[in-house]
XYZ file of C-alpha atoms in Angstrom:
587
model
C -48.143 -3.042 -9.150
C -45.122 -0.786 -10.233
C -48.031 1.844 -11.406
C -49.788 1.467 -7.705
C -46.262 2.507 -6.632
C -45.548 5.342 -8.647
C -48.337 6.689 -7.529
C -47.361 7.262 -4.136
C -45.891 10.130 -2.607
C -42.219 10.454 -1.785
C -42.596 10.197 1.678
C -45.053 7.101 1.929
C -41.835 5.491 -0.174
C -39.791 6.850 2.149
C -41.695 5.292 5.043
C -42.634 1.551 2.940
C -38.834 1.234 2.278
C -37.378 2.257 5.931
C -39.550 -0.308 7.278
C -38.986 -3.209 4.461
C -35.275 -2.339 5.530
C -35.355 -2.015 9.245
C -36.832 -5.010 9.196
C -34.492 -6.792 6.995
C -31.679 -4.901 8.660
C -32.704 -5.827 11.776
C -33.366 -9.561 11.195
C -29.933 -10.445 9.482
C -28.098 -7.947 12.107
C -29.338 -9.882 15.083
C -28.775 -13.414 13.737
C -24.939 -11.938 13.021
C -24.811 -10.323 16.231
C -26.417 -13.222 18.342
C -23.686 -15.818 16.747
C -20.887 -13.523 17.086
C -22.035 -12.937 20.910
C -22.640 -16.707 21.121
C -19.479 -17.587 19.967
C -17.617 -15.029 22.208
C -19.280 -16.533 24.912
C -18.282 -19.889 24.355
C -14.632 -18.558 23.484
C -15.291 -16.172 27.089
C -15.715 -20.012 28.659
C -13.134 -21.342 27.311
C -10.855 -18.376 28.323
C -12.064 -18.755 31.930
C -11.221 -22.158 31.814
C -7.679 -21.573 30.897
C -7.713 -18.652 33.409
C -8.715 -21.315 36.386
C -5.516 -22.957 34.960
C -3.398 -20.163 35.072
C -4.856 -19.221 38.896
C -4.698 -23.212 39.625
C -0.725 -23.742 38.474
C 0.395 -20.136 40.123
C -1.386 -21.171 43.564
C 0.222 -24.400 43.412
C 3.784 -23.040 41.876
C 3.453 -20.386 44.584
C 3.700 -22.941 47.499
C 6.170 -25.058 45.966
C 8.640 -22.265 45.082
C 8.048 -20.869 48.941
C 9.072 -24.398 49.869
C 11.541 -24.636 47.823
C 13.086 -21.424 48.995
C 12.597 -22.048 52.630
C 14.221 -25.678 52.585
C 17.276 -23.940 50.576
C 17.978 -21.393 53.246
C 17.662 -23.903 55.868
C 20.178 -25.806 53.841
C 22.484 -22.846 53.855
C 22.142 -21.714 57.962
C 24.899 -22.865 60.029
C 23.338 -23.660 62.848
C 20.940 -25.428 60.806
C 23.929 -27.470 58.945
C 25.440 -28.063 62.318
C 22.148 -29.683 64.341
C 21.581 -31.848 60.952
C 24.905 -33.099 61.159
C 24.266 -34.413 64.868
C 21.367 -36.483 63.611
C 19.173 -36.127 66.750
C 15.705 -35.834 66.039
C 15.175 -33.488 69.020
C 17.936 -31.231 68.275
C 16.769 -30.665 64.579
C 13.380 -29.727 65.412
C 14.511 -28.100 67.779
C 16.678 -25.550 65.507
C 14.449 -25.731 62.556
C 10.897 -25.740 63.867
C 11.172 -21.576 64.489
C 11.806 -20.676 61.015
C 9.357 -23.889 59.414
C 6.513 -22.407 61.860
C 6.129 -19.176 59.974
C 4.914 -21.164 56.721
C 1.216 -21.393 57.953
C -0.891 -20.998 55.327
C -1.372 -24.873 53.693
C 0.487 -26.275 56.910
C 3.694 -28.221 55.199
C 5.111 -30.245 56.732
C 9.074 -31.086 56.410
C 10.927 -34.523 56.759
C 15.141 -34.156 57.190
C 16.632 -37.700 56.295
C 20.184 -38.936 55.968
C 21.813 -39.311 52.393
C 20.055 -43.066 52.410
C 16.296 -41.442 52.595
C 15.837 -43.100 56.129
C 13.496 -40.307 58.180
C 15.475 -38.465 60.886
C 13.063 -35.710 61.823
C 9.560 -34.318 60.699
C 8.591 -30.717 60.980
C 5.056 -29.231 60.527
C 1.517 -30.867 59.984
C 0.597 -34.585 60.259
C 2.235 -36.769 57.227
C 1.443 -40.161 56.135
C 5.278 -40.908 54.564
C 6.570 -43.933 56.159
C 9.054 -42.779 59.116
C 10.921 -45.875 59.244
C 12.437 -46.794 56.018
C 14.014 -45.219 53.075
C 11.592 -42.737 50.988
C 11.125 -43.792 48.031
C 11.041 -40.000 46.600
C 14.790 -39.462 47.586
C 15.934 -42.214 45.309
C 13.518 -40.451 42.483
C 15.895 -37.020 43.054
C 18.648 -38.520 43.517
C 19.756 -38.352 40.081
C 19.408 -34.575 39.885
C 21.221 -33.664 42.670
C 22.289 -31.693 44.065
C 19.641 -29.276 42.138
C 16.206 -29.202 43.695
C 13.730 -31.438 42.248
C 9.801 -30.570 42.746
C 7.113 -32.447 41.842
C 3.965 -34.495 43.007
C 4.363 -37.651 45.029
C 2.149 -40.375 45.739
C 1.930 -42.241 49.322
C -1.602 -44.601 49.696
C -4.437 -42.403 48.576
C -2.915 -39.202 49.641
C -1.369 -36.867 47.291
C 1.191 -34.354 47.806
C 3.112 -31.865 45.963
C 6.994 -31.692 47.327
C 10.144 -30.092 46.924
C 13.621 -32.125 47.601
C 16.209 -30.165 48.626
C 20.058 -31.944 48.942
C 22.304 -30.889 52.434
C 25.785 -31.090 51.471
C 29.156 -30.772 53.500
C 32.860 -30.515 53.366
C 34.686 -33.835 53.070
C 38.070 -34.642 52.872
C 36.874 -36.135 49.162
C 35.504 -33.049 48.679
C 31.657 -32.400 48.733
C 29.396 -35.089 50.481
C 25.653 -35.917 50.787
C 24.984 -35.173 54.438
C 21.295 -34.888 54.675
C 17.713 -34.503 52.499
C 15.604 -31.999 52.915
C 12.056 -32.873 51.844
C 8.871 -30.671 52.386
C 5.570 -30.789 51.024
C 2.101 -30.655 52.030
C -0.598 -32.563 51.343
C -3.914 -31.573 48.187
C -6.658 -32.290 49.414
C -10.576 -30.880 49.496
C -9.192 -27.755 51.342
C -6.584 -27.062 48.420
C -9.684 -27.632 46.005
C -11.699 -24.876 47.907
C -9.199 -22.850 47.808
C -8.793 -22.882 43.888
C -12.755 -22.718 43.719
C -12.673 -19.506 45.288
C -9.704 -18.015 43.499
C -11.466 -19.092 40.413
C -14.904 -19.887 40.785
C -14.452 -22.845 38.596
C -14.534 -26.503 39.997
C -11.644 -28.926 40.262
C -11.858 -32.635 40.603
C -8.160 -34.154 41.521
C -7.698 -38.100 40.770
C -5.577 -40.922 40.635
C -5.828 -43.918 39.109
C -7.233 -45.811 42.050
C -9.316 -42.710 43.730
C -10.970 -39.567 43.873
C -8.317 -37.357 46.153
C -10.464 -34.179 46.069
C -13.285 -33.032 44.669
C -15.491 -29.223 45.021
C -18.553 -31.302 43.757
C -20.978 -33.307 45.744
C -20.701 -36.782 45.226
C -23.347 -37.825 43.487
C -22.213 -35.199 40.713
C -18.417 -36.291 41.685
C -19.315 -39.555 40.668
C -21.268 -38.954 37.095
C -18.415 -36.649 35.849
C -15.678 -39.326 36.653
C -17.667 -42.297 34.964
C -18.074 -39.270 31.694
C -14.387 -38.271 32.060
C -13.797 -42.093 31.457
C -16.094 -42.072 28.584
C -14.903 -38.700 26.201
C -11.574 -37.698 25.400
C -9.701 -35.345 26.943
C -11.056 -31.960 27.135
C -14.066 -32.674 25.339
C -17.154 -31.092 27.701
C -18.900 -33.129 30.223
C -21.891 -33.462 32.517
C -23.379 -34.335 36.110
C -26.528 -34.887 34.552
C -28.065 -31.759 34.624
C -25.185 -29.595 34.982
C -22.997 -29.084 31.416
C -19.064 -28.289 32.067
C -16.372 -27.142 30.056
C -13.395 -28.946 30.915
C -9.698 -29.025 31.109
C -7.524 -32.146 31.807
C -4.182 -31.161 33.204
C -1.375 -34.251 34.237
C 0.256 -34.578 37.756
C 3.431 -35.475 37.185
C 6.184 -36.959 40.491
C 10.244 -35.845 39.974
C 10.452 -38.393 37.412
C 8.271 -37.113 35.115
C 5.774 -40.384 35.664
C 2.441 -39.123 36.006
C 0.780 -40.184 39.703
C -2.555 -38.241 38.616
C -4.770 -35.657 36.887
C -6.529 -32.572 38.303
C -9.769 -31.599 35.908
C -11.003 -27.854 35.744
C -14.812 -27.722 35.218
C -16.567 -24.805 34.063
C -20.437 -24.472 34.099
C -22.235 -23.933 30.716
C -25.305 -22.907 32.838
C -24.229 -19.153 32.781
C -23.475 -18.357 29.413
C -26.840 -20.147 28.120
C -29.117 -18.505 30.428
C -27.508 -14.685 28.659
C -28.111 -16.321 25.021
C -31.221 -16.835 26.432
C -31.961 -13.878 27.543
C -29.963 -11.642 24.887
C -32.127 -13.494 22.067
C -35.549 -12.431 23.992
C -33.752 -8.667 23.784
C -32.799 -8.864 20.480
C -36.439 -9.239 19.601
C -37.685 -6.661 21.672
C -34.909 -4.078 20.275
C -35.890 -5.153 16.770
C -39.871 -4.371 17.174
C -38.766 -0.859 19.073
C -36.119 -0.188 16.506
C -38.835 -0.497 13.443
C -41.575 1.405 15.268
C -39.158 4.014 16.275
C -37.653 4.120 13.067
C -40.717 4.675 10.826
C -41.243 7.637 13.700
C -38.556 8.996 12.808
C -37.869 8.776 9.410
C -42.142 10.147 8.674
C -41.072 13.056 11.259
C -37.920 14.187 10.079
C -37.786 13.377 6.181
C -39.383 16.670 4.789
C -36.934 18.439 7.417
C -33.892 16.919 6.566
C -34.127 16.920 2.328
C -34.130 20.883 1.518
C -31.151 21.519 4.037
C -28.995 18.641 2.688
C -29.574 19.762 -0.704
C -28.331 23.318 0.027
C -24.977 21.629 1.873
C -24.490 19.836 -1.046
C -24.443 22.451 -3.439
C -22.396 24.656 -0.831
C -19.926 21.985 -0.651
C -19.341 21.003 -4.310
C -18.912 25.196 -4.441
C -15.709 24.514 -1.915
C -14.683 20.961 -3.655
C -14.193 23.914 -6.295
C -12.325 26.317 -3.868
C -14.958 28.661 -3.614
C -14.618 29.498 0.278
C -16.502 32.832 0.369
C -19.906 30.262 -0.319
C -22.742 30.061 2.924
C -25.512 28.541 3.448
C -28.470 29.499 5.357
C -29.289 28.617 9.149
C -32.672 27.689 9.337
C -33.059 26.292 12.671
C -31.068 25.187 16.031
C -31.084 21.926 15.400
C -28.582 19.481 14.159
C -28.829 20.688 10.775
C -28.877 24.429 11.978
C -25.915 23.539 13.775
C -24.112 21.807 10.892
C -25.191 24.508 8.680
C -23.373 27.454 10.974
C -20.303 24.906 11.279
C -20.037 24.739 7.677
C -19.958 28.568 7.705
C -17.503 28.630 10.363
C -15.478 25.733 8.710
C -15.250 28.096 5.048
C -14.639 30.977 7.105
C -11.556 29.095 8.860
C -10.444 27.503 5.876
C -10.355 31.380 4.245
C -8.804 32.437 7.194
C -5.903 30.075 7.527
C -5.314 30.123 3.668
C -4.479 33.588 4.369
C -2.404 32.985 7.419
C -0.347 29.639 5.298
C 0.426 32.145 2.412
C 2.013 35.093 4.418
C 3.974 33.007 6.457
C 5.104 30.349 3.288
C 6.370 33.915 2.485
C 7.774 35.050 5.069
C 9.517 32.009 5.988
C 10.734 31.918 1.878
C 12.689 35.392 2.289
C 13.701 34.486 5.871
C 15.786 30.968 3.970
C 16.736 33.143 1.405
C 17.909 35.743 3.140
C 19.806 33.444 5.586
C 20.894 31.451 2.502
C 22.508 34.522 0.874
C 24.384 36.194 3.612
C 25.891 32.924 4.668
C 27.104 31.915 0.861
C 28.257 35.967 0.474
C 29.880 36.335 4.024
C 33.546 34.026 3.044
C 33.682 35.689 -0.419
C 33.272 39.072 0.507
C 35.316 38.149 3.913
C 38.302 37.050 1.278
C 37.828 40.296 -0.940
C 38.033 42.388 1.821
C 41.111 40.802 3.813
C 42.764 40.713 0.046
C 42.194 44.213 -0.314
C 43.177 45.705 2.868
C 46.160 43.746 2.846
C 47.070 45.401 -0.534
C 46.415 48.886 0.803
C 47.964 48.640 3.819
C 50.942 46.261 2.864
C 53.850 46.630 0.467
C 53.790 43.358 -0.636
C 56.618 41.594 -3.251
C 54.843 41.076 -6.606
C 54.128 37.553 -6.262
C 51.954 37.869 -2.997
C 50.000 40.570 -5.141
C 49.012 38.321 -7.803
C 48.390 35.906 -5.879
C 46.282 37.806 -3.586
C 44.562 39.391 -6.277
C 43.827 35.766 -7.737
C 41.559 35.030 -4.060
C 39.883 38.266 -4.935
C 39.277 37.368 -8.006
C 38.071 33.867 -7.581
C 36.138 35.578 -4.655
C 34.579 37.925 -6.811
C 33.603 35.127 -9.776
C 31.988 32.810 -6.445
C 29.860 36.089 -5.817
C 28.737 36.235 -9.671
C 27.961 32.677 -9.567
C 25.758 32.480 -6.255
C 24.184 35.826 -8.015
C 23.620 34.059 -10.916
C 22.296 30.868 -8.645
C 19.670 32.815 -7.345
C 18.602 34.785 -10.679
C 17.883 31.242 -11.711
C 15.795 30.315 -8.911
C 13.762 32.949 -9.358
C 13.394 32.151 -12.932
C 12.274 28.353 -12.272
C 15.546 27.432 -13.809
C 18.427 24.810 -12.197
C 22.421 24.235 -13.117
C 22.370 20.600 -14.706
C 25.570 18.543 -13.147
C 28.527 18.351 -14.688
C 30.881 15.751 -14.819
C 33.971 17.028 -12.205
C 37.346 15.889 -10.778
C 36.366 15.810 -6.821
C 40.233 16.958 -6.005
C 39.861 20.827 -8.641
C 36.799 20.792 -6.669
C 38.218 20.571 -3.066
C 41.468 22.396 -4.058
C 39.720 25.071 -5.237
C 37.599 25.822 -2.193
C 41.134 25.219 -0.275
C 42.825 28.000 -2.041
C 39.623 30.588 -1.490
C 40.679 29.742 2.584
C 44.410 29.629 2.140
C 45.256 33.310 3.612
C 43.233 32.301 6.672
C 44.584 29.158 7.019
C 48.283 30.737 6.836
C 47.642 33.379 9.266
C 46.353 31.370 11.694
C 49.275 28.668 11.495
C 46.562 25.859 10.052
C 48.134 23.373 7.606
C 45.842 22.624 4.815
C 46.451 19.007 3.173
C 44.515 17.152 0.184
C 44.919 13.694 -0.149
C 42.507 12.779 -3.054
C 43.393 10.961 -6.079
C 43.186 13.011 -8.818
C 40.858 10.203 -11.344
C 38.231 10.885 -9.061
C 35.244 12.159 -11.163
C 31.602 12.010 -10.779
C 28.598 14.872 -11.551
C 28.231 17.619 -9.329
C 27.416 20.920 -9.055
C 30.223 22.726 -9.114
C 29.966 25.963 -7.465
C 27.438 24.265 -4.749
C 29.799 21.622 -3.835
C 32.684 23.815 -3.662
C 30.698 26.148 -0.824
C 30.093 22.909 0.702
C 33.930 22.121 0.912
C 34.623 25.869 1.660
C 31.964 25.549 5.009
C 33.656 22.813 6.316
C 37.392 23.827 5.966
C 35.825 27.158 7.238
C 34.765 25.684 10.100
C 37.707 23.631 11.206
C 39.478 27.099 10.458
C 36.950 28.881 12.884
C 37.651 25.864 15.674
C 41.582 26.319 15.407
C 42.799 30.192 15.748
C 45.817 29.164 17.078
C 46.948 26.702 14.630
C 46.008 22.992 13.898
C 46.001 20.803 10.948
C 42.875 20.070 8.668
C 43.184 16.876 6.256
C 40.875 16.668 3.489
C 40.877 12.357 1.801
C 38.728 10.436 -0.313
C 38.332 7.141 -1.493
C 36.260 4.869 -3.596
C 33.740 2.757 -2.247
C 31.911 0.455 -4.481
C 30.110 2.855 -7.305
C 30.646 6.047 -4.583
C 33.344 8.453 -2.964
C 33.502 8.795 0.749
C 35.060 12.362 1.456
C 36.346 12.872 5.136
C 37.390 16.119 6.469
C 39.217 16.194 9.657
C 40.874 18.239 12.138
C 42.791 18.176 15.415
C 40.771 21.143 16.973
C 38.673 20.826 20.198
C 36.272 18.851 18.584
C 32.280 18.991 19.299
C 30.201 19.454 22.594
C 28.123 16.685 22.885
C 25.420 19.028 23.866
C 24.843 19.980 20.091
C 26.069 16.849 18.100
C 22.751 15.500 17.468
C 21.198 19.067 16.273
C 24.828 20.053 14.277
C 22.771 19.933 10.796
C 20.144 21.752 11.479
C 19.656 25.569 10.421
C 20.837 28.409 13.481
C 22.996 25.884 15.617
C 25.815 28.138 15.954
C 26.536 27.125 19.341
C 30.782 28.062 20.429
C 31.005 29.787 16.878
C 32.131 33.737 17.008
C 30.890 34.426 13.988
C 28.290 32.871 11.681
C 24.604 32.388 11.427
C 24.958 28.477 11.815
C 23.403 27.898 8.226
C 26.768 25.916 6.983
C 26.629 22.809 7.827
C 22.667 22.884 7.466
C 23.438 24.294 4.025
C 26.353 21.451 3.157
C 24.119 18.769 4.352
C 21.536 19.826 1.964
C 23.628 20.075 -0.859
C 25.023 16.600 -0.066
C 21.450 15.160 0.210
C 20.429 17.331 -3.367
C 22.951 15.346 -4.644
C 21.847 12.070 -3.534
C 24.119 11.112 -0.603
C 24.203 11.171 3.255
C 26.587 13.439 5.468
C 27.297 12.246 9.168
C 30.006 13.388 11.662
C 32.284 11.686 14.244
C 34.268 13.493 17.327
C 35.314 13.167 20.642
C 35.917 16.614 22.638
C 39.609 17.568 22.734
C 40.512 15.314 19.792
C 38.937 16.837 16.730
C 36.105 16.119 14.770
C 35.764 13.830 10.855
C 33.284 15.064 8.849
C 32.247 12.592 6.037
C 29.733 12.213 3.194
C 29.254 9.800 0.558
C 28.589 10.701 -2.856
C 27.098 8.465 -5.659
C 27.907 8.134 -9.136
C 31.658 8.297 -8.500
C 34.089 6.439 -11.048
C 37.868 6.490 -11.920
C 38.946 8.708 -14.954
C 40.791 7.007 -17.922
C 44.495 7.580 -18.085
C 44.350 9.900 -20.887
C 41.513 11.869 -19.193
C 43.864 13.065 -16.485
C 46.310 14.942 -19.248
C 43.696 16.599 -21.167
């Protein structure tokens, strides 16, 4: 047998295993697909059942809340209050009826009694509550009042749903019970109808004793009761040649007793006739599918193998970057097609190679560029101002050494960002050292301190001097040198900058405030990123972009807080922060 096999060509294989498969395929596929279709259309059933509840309780809720509504503002009219208070039948209806009248669509009907229950006038349609004695409903709401109560009541064999609504007045023992308010209308076959067509389900509504309403005929009326009595609740049920899904849902009066039950039914007729007929298609697609498929696969096999084989070996050439690699387009169909899309595809993929690396390059000098004339701009900005005050000034000896000092210090910030960069380019990184955060901030406060004098800004550090943790040195001291900078920038007329820091667990959280104009709140929430230079007169707008980095490079989180006209408090937090030994201060 395997020899008898082995002998065969490729594409008889090809055609005795697509058809061993299809058929497989096709026989497990449509037993999966015609239980997963069977069981979504039993769950379909079961959702349209619970759909015919939702439709059933927002008709009803619908008409109760209108009632509900209507009774209150009748409740609330003055004229309304006043012609209840007379107690003559004739004079209520009178006032009332107008307003009642416009609720026409289920025809309520509205009964005003005195605080005993006792029937003084009836609005609306035809009622079968007794008119001359105490309802027995007002006693049920009585206990609620003076909310409204709603619910279903029961009077003979006629069921209705109603809304109590309590009339009070002014008394000289404060509020009194004047009147009840108590419409309703009456479910019957009409309501049923009604839900039938909203939901094209049908309802059977029962009490104990009867059958109020039913959208059956009733000989099927009667063999779904006798089966209701016989399952449980919500267990399908049957006229006898009609199957229903079915939903039980209580009636319940204002005291929460229930008076009856109202059954959704939902034909199983439907759904079976599509399994039905979905299992005859399934068949049908099946035989198609297998006699189509062998088509195909005999037509297009010796097609399809040569082309696939050259796409492979084109794309294991790109898996290997090799994007100058084509293959050849033998035809216009879909492999021609997918053969000059592959072409296009390398051709792109050369093309925006190209494109990534000149602008990865052109956006690396733009950074550093922009990186470098911002870190150079306060040095050389503090060796020139030193200088030309030297030149120009005759200064006492002490302001010459100490303005040669900035210089200086200016001059060895220079060599250092210099020497920053010449390590960049080399691969190569300053290692953190172990730093006292106040040298740190002082330092970077004394690089500013000419500026700060001439434009009347007072300059305070309050941070305790065992602060230590690693930093960078030089990098952190630019960061402290852009934000005094800036508050410097904010204040030309003089102001006050207060740099503080305190321990916080195992970090530092630095603050640096001022009592300049503060921010506009049009460019808080963009502040940190590169080119905001908004109100600045100088500047790129790369320091605070640049001082947020170097916070973040050093594992912490920078955020700002201002209000215009009252400054703004720049803080970060900085891990790895701990208190110096005693002896480590005086070494």
């Amino acid at each position: 047998m395997r020899t008898r096999f082995s002998r065969l060509s490729l594409l008889t294989k090809i055609l005795l295993s697509t058809s061993v498969a299809l058929t497989v395929l096709f026989a497990i596929t449509g037993q999966i697909v015609l239980g997963h279709i069977t069981q979504t259309m039993w769950d379909s059933l079961h959702d349209e059942v619970q759909n015919s509840f939702q439709a059933y309780s927002s008709l009803l809720q619908s008409r109760v809340d209108l009632l509900s509504k209507v009774s209150l503002l009748l409740s609330t009219m003055p004229e309304v209050r006043t012609a209840f208070s007379t107690g003559d039948k004739a004079t209520i209806e009178d006032t009332a009826s107008e307003l009642w009248s416009r609720i026409y669509d289920f025809n309520p009907v509205l009964l005003v009694t005195d605080a005993r229950g006792k029937v003084i006038a009836s609005l609306g349609g035809v009622t079968t509550f007794p008119l001359d004695r105490s309802l027995e409903v007002v006693k049920q709401a009585a206990i609620r009042f003076p909310e409204q109560s709603t619910g279903f009541f029961l009077q003979g064999d006629d069921l209705y749903q109603i809304s109590v609504t309590p009339l009070y007045v002014d008394s000289t023992h404060g509020q009194a019970l004047q009147n009840v308010l108590v419409a309703g209308y009456r479910v019957d076959a009409l309501v049923a109808q009604q839900l039938k067509q909203r939901t094209n389900s049908e309802f059977l509504v029962r009490t104990p004793s009867a059958v109020i309403a039913s959208t059956l005929n009733p000989r099927a009326t009667a063999v779904v009761l006798v089966n209701i009595r016989k399952t449980r609740a919500s267990e399908p049920v049957g006229d006898g040649v009609i199957a229903y899904a079915r939903l039980d849902t209580p009636l319940l009066d204002i005291a929460g007793k229930q008076v009856g039950e109202i059954c959704i039914l939902r034909s199983f007729e439907g759904p079976r006739r599509r399994i039905a007929s979905l299992y005859t298609e399934i068949v049908l697609l099946w035989a198609a599918a297998v006699v189509v498929g062998l088509g195909l696969t005999y037509l297009l096999a010796r097609r399809i193998v040569e082309p696939v084989k050259q796409l492979d070996r084109a794309a294991a050439e790109v898996a290997r970057q090799n994007y100058t690699i084509e293959v050849e387009v033998t035809g216009e169909d879909e492999m021609g097609r997918l053969a000059r899309t592959f072409n296009n595809m390398c051709a792109s993929i050369r093309q925006a190679r190209e494109d990534l690396i000149r602008q990865e390059r052109i956006s690396t000098i733009g950074r550093l560029s922009g990186s470098i004339v911002h870190d150079l701009r306060n040095p050389l900005a503090a060796i020139y101002g030193g200088a030309e005050m030297l030149v120009d000034a005759d200064l006492p000896p002490a302001h010459v050494k100490r303005l040669a000092g900035n210089i200086y210090r200016a001059s060895r910030r220079i060599q250092e960002l210099l020497q920053d960069l010449l390590n960049v380019s080399r691969g190569k990184s300053r290692a953190p050292e172990i730093c006292r955060l106040r040298e740190v901030a002082s330092a970077a406060c004394e690089s500013l301190a000419a500026t700060a004098e001439a434009q009347g800004v007072t300059v305070s550090l309050s941070i305790p001097a065992e602060i230590e943790l690693p930093l960078e040195r030089s990098r952190m001291e630019r960061a402290f040198v852009n934000l005094v900078g800036n508050a410097l920038e904010a204040m030309p007329d003089g102001g006050a900058v207060e740099i503080s820091a305190q321990m916080d667990g195992g970090s530092v959280v630095v603050q640096v405030q001022d009592n300049g104009p503060g921010i506009a709140p049009e460019i808080r929430s963009s502040l940190f990123q590169p080119f905001v230079s908004a109100g600045k007169r100088n500047g790129l707008g790369l320091g605070l972009a640049l001082t947020r980095q170097t916070v973040l490079e050093h594992g912490g989180d920078m955020w700002v807080e201002s209000e215009p006209g009252r400054g703004a408090r720049f803080q970060f937090r900085l891990p790895g922060a701990q208190v110096a030994q005693p002896q480590s201060l005086h070494a």
